[in-house]
Coordinates of C-alpha atoms in Angstrom, one line a residue:
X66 CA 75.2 126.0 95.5
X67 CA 74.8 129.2 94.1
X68 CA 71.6 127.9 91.4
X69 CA 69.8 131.3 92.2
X70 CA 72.2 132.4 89.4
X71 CA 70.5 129.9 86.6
X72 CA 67.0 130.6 88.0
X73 CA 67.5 134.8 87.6
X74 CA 69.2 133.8 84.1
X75 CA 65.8 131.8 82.7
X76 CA 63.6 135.1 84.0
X77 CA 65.7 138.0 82.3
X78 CA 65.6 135.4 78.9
X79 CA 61.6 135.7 79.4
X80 CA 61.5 138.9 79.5
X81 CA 64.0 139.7 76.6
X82 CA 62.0 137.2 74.2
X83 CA 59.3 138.6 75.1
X84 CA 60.2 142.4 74.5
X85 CA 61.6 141.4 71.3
X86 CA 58.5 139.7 70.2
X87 CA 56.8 142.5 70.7
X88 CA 59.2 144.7 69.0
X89 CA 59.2 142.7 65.9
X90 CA 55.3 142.3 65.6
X91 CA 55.6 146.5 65.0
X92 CA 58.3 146.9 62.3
X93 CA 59.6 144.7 59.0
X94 CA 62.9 145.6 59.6
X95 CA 63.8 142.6 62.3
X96 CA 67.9 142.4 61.9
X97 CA 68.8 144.7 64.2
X98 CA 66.4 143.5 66.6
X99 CA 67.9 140.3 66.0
X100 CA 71.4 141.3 66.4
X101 CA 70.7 143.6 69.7
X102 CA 68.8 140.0 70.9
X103 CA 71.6 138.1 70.4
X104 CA 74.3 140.5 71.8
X105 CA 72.4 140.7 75.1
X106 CA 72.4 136.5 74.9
X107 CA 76.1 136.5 75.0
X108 CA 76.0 139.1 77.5
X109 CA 74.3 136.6 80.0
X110 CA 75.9 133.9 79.4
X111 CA 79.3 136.1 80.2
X112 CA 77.3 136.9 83.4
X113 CA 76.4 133.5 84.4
X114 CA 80.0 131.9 83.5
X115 CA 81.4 135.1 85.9
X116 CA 79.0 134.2 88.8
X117 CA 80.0 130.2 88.9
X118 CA 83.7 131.7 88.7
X119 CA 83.0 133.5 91.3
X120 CA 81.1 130.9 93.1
X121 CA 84.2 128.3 92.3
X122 CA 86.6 130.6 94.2
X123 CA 84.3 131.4 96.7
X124 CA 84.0 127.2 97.4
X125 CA 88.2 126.7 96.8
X126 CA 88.6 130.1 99.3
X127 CA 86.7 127.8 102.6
X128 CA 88.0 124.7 101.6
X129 CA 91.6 125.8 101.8
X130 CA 90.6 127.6 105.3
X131 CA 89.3 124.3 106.8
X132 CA 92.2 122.8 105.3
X133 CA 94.4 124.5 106.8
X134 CA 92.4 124.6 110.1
X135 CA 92.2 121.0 110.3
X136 CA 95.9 120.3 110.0
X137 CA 97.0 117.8 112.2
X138 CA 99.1 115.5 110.7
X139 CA 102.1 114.2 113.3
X140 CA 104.7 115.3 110.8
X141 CA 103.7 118.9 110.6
X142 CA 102.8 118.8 114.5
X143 CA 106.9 117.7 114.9
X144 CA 108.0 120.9 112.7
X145 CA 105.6 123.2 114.3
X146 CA 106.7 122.1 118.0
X147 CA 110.6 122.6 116.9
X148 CA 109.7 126.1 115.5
X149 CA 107.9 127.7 118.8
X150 CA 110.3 125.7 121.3
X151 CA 113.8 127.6 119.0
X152 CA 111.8 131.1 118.5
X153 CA 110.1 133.4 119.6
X154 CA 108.5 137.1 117.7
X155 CA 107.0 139.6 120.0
X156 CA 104.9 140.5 117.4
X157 CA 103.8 139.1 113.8
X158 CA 102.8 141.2 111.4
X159 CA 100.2 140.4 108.9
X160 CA 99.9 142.3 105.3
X161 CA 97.8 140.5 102.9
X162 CA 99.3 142.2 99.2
X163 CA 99.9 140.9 95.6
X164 CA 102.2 139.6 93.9
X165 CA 103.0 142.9 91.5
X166 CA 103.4 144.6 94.5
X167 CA 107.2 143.8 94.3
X168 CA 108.6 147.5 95.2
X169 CA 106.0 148.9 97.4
X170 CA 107.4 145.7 100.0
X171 CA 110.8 146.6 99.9
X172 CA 109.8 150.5 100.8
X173 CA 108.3 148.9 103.8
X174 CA 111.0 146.9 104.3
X175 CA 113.4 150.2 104.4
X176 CA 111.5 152.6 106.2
X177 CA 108.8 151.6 108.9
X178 CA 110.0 147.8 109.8
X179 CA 113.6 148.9 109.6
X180 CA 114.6 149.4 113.0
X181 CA 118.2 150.8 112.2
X182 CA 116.0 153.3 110.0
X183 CA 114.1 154.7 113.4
X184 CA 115.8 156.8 115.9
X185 CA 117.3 154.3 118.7
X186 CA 116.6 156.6 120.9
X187 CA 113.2 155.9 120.4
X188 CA 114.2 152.4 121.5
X189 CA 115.9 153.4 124.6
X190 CA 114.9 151.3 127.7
X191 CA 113.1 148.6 125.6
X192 CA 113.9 144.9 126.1
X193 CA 115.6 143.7 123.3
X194 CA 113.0 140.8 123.2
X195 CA 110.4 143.7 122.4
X196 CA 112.2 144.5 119.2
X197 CA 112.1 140.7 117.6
X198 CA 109.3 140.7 115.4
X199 CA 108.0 138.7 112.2
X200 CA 106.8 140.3 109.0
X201 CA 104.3 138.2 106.8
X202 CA 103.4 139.1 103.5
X203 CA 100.5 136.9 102.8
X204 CA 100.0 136.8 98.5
X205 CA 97.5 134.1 97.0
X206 CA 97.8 133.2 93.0
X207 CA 96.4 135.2 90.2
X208 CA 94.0 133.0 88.1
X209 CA 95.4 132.5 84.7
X210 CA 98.4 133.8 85.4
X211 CA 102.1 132.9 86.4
X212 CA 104.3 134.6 88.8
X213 CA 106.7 137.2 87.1
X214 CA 110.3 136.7 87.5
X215 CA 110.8 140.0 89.8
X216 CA 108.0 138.2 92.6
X217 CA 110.0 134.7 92.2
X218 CA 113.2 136.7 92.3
X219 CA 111.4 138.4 95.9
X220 CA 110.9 135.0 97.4
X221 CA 114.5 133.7 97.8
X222 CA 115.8 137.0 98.5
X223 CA 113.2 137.2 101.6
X224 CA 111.4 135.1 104.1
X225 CA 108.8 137.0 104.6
X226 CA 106.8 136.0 101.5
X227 CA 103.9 133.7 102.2
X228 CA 102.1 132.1 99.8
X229 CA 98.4 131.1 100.2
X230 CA 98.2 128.3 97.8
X231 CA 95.0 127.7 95.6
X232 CA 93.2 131.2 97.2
X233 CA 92.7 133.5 94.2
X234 CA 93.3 137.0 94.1
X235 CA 89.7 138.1 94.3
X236 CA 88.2 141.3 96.9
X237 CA 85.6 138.8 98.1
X238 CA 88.5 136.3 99.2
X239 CA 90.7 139.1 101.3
X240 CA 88.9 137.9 104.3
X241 CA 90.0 134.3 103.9
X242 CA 93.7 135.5 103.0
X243 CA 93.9 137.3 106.6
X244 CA 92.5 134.2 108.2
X245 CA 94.6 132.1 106.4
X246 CA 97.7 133.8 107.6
X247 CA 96.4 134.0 111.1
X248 CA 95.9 130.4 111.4
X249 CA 99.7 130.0 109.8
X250 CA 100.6 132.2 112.3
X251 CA 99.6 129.4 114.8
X252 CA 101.5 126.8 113.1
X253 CA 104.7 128.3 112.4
X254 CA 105.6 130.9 114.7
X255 CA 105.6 131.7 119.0
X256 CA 104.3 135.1 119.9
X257 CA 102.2 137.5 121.7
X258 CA 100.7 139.5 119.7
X259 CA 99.7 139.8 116.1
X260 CA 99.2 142.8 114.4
X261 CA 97.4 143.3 110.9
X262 CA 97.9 146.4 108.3
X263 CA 97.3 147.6 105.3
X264 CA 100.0 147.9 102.2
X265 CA 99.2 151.9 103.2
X266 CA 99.4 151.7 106.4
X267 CA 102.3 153.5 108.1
X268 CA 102.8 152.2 111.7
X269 CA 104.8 154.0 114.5
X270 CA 106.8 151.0 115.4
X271 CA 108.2 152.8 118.6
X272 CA 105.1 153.6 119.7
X273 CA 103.6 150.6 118.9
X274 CA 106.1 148.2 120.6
X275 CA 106.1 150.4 123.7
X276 CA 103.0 150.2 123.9
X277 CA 102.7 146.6 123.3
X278 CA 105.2 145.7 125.7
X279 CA 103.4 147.5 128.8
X280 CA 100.5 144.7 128.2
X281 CA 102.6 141.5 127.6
X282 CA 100.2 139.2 129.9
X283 CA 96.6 141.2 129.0
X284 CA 94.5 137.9 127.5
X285 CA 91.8 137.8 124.5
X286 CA 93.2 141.0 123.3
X287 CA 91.1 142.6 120.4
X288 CA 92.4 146.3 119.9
X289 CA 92.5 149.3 117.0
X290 CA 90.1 151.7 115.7
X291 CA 86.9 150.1 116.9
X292 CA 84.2 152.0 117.2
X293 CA 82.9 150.6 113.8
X294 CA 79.4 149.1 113.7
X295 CA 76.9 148.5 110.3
X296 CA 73.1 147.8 110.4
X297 CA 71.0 145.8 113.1
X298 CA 71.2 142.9 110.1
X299 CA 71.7 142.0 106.6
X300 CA 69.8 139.3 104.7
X301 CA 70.8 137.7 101.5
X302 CA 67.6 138.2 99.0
X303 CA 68.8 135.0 97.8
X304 CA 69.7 133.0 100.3
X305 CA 67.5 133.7 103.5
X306 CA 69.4 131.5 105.7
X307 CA 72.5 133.5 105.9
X308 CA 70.9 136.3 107.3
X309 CA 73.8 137.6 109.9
X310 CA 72.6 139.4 113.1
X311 CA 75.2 142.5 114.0
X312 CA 73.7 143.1 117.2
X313 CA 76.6 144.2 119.8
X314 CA 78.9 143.1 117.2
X315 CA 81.9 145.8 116.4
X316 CA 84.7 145.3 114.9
X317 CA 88.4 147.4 114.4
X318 CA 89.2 149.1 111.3
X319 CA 91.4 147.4 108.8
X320 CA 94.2 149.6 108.7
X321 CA 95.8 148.9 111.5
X322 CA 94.6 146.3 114.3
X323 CA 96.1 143.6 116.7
X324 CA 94.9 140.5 118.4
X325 CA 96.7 138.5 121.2
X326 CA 97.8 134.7 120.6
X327 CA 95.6 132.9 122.9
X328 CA 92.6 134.8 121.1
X329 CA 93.7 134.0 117.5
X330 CA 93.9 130.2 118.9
X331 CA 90.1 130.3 120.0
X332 CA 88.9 131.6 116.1
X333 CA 90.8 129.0 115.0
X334 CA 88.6 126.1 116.9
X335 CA 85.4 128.1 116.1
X336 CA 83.1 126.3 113.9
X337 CA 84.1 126.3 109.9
X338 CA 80.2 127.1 109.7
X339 CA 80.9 130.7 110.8
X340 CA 83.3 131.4 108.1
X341 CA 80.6 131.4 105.0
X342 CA 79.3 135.3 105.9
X343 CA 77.3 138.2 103.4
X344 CA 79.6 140.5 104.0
X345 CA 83.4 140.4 101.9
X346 CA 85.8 143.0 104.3
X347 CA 88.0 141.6 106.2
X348 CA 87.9 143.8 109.2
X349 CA 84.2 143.4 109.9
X350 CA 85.1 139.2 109.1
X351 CA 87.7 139.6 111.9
X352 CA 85.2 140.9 114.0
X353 CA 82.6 138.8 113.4
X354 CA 84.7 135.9 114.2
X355 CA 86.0 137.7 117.3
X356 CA 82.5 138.5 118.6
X357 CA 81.4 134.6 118.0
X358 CA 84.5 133.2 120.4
X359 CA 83.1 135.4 123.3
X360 CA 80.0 134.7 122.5
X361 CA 81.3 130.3 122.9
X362 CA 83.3 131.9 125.8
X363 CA 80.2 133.7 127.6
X364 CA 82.1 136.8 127.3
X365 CA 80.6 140.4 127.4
X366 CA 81.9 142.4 123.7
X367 CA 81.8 145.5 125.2
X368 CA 83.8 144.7 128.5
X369 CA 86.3 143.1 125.8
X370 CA 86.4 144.1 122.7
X371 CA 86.3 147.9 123.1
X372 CA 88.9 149.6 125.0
X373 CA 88.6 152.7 126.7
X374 CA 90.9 155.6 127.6
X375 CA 90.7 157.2 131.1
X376 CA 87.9 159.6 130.3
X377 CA 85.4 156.9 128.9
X378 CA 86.3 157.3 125.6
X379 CA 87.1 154.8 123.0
X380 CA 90.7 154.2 122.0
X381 CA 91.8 155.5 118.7
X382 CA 95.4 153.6 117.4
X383 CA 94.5 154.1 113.6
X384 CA 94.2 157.5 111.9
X385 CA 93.8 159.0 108.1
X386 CA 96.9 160.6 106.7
X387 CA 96.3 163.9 107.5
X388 CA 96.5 163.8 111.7
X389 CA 98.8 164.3 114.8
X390 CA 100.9 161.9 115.5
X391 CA 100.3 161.9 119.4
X392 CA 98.9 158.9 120.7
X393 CA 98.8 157.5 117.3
X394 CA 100.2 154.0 116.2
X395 CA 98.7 153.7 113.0
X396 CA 98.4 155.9 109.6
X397 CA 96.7 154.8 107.2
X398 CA 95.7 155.6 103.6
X399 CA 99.1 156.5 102.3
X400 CA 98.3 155.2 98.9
X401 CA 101.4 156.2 97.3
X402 CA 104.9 155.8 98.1
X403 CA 105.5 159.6 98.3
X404 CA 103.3 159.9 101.0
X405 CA 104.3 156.7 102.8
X406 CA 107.9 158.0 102.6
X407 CA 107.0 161.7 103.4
X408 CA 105.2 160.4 106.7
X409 CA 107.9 158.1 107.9
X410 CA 110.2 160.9 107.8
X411 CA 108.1 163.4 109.3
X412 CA 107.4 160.9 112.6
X413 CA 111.4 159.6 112.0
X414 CA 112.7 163.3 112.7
X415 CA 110.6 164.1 115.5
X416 CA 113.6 163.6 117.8
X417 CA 115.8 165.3 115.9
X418 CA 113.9 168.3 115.2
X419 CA 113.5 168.7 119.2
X420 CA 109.7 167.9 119.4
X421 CA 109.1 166.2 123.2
X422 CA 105.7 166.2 123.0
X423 CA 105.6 164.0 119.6
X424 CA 102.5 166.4 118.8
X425 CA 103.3 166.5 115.5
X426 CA 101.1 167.6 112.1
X427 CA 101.5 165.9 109.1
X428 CA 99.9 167.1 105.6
X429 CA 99.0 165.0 102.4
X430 CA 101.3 167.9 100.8
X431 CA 104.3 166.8 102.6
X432 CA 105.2 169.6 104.9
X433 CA 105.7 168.3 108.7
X434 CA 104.7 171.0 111.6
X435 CA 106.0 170.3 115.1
X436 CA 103.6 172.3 118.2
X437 CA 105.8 172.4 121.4
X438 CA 103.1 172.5 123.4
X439 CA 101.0 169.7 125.1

């Protein structure tokens, strides 16, 4: 129950009848006292009806988790058995979006998870079994809104549109649209490893599934950018008891991160308890839950959770868009569809443009500089 909001309401309405009281024992002239008071009245009560909105999604957003956590009915059991035994995706990809995101999907869906749009020399050697993969576009509903005729057009002309029914479009309920689709994941599809990006998030799909494929039986994999860690702890002024503890908890950067199957299995038999947290992004949510099934497995983070390259340094698959591509799988922050499109044919042309070493420079402004040179 989020009453704390009423309680702070009845205080600032103190305090405002009281400054006005004062206000208007000084001066004759009271009207546009009274207005200003009255102004400032509707003003709160905006506030307040915002907060239990809020508050209402935030309840709706758990209850559809534990939903659809708790699904076990025989009849969706039958469907989900058919679907792993006839299929199987070496790798799902997760990308929470919106629905008015309509043409930014299908540039994705032409450049990066085109395979016929990469090189196929990049793919030489690969099992074909490498190259199956499963794109899923994870959208929730827009309060007060209906779907526009382009998104409704998108879902029959695709299958990779997944709709999170009754969780709201809202920053503070991202987190529970990632979890959503990772515990959908579970129900609908067979695969190793799932892999979660950002709408502006350019991944090296040769790179990635090459490197992917070289760890096809590593367990309770939890890999990216993660070196990421916030304050000791965080308390809610509000509500003590959910004061969260960070201690040895890090977490990979949302741009570009992956988890193995059996690992995303183990969040989804954590406790629902664990999902109500203080802190909205995803990525650090991911973690949190991450760090909580080794802590139920007696597993040490560090040994786990943090990979290391051969000189004791942490791995580093995600970058900004201004980096070599070398060793890279992820680029993120391409916020625009020029720079998405500029990058992918920067990496795309490697080949072509005689560049073994794939150390390769890309700028924001577009221009693409290959260095021969290891």
């Amino acid at each position: 129950d989020y009453t704390y909001v009423e309680d702070k309401a009845v205080v600032v309405l103190i305090y405002i009848f009281v400054v006005f009281k004062v206000m208007f024992s000084k001066t004759r002239n009271t009207l546009p006292f009274a207005l200003a008071a009255v102004s400032v009245g509707l003003l709160l009560i905006l506030w307040i009806l915002h907060c239990r909105d809020n508050s209402s999604l935030f309840r709706t957003s758990l209850d559809v988790i534990v939903a659809e956590k708790d699904t076990s009915s025989s009849e969706l059991s039958s469907i989900v058995s058919d679907t792993l035994e006839n299929s199987y995706h070496f790798i799902v990809f997760l990308i929470p979006t919106t629905p008015d995101k309509v043409d930014h999907r299908q540039l994705l869906r032409s450049t990066w998870m085109n395979i016929s749009a990469w090189s196929q020399e990049e793919f030489h050697g690969v099992d074909p079994k490498f190259l199956n993969f499963k794109i899923m576009f994870v959208v929730g509903q827009v309060k007060g809104k209906q779907y526009s005729p382009e998104f409704l057009a998108e879902t029959t002309q695709h299958d990779d549109i997944f709709i999170a029914d009754h969780l709201f479009e809202e920053l503070s309920v991202l987190k529970y649209k990632v979890l959503w689709g990772m515990l959908r994941s579970l129900l609908l599809f067979n695969f190793s490893f799932l892999v979660k990006v950002d709408m502006d998030t350019l991944v090296l799909l040769p790179d990635l599934i090459k490197g992917l494929s070289e760890r096809l039986t590593d367990q309770m994999v939890y890999s990216g950018t993660c070196y990421g860690i916030l304050p000791l702890s965080v308390t809610d002024k509000f509500k003590p008891d959910l004061t969260v503890n960070y201690r040895n908890h890090r977490y990979c950067f949302g741009g570009g991160y992956f988890l193995s199957r059996d690992l995303i299995q183990h969040v989804s038999e954590l406790d629902s308890s664990l999902y109500v947290t203080v802190v909205d992004p995803e990525d650090w949510f991911i973690g949190w839950l991450v760090y909580h099934v080794r802590r139920k497995l007696g597993i040490n983070t560090n040994e786990v959770q943090l990979e290391k390259n051969s000189d004791n340094t942490y791995m580093k698959n995600e970058a900004s868009s201004r980096y070599r591509f070398d060793g890279t799988w992820f680029l993120h922050f391409l916020r625009t569809p020029k720079k998405l499109t500029d990058a992918f044919n920067c990496r795309r042309n490697m080949i072509v443009e005689a560049c073994p070493h794939k150390v390769y420079w890309h700028d924001d402004n577009g221009t693409c500089t290959c260095f021969n040179q290891k």
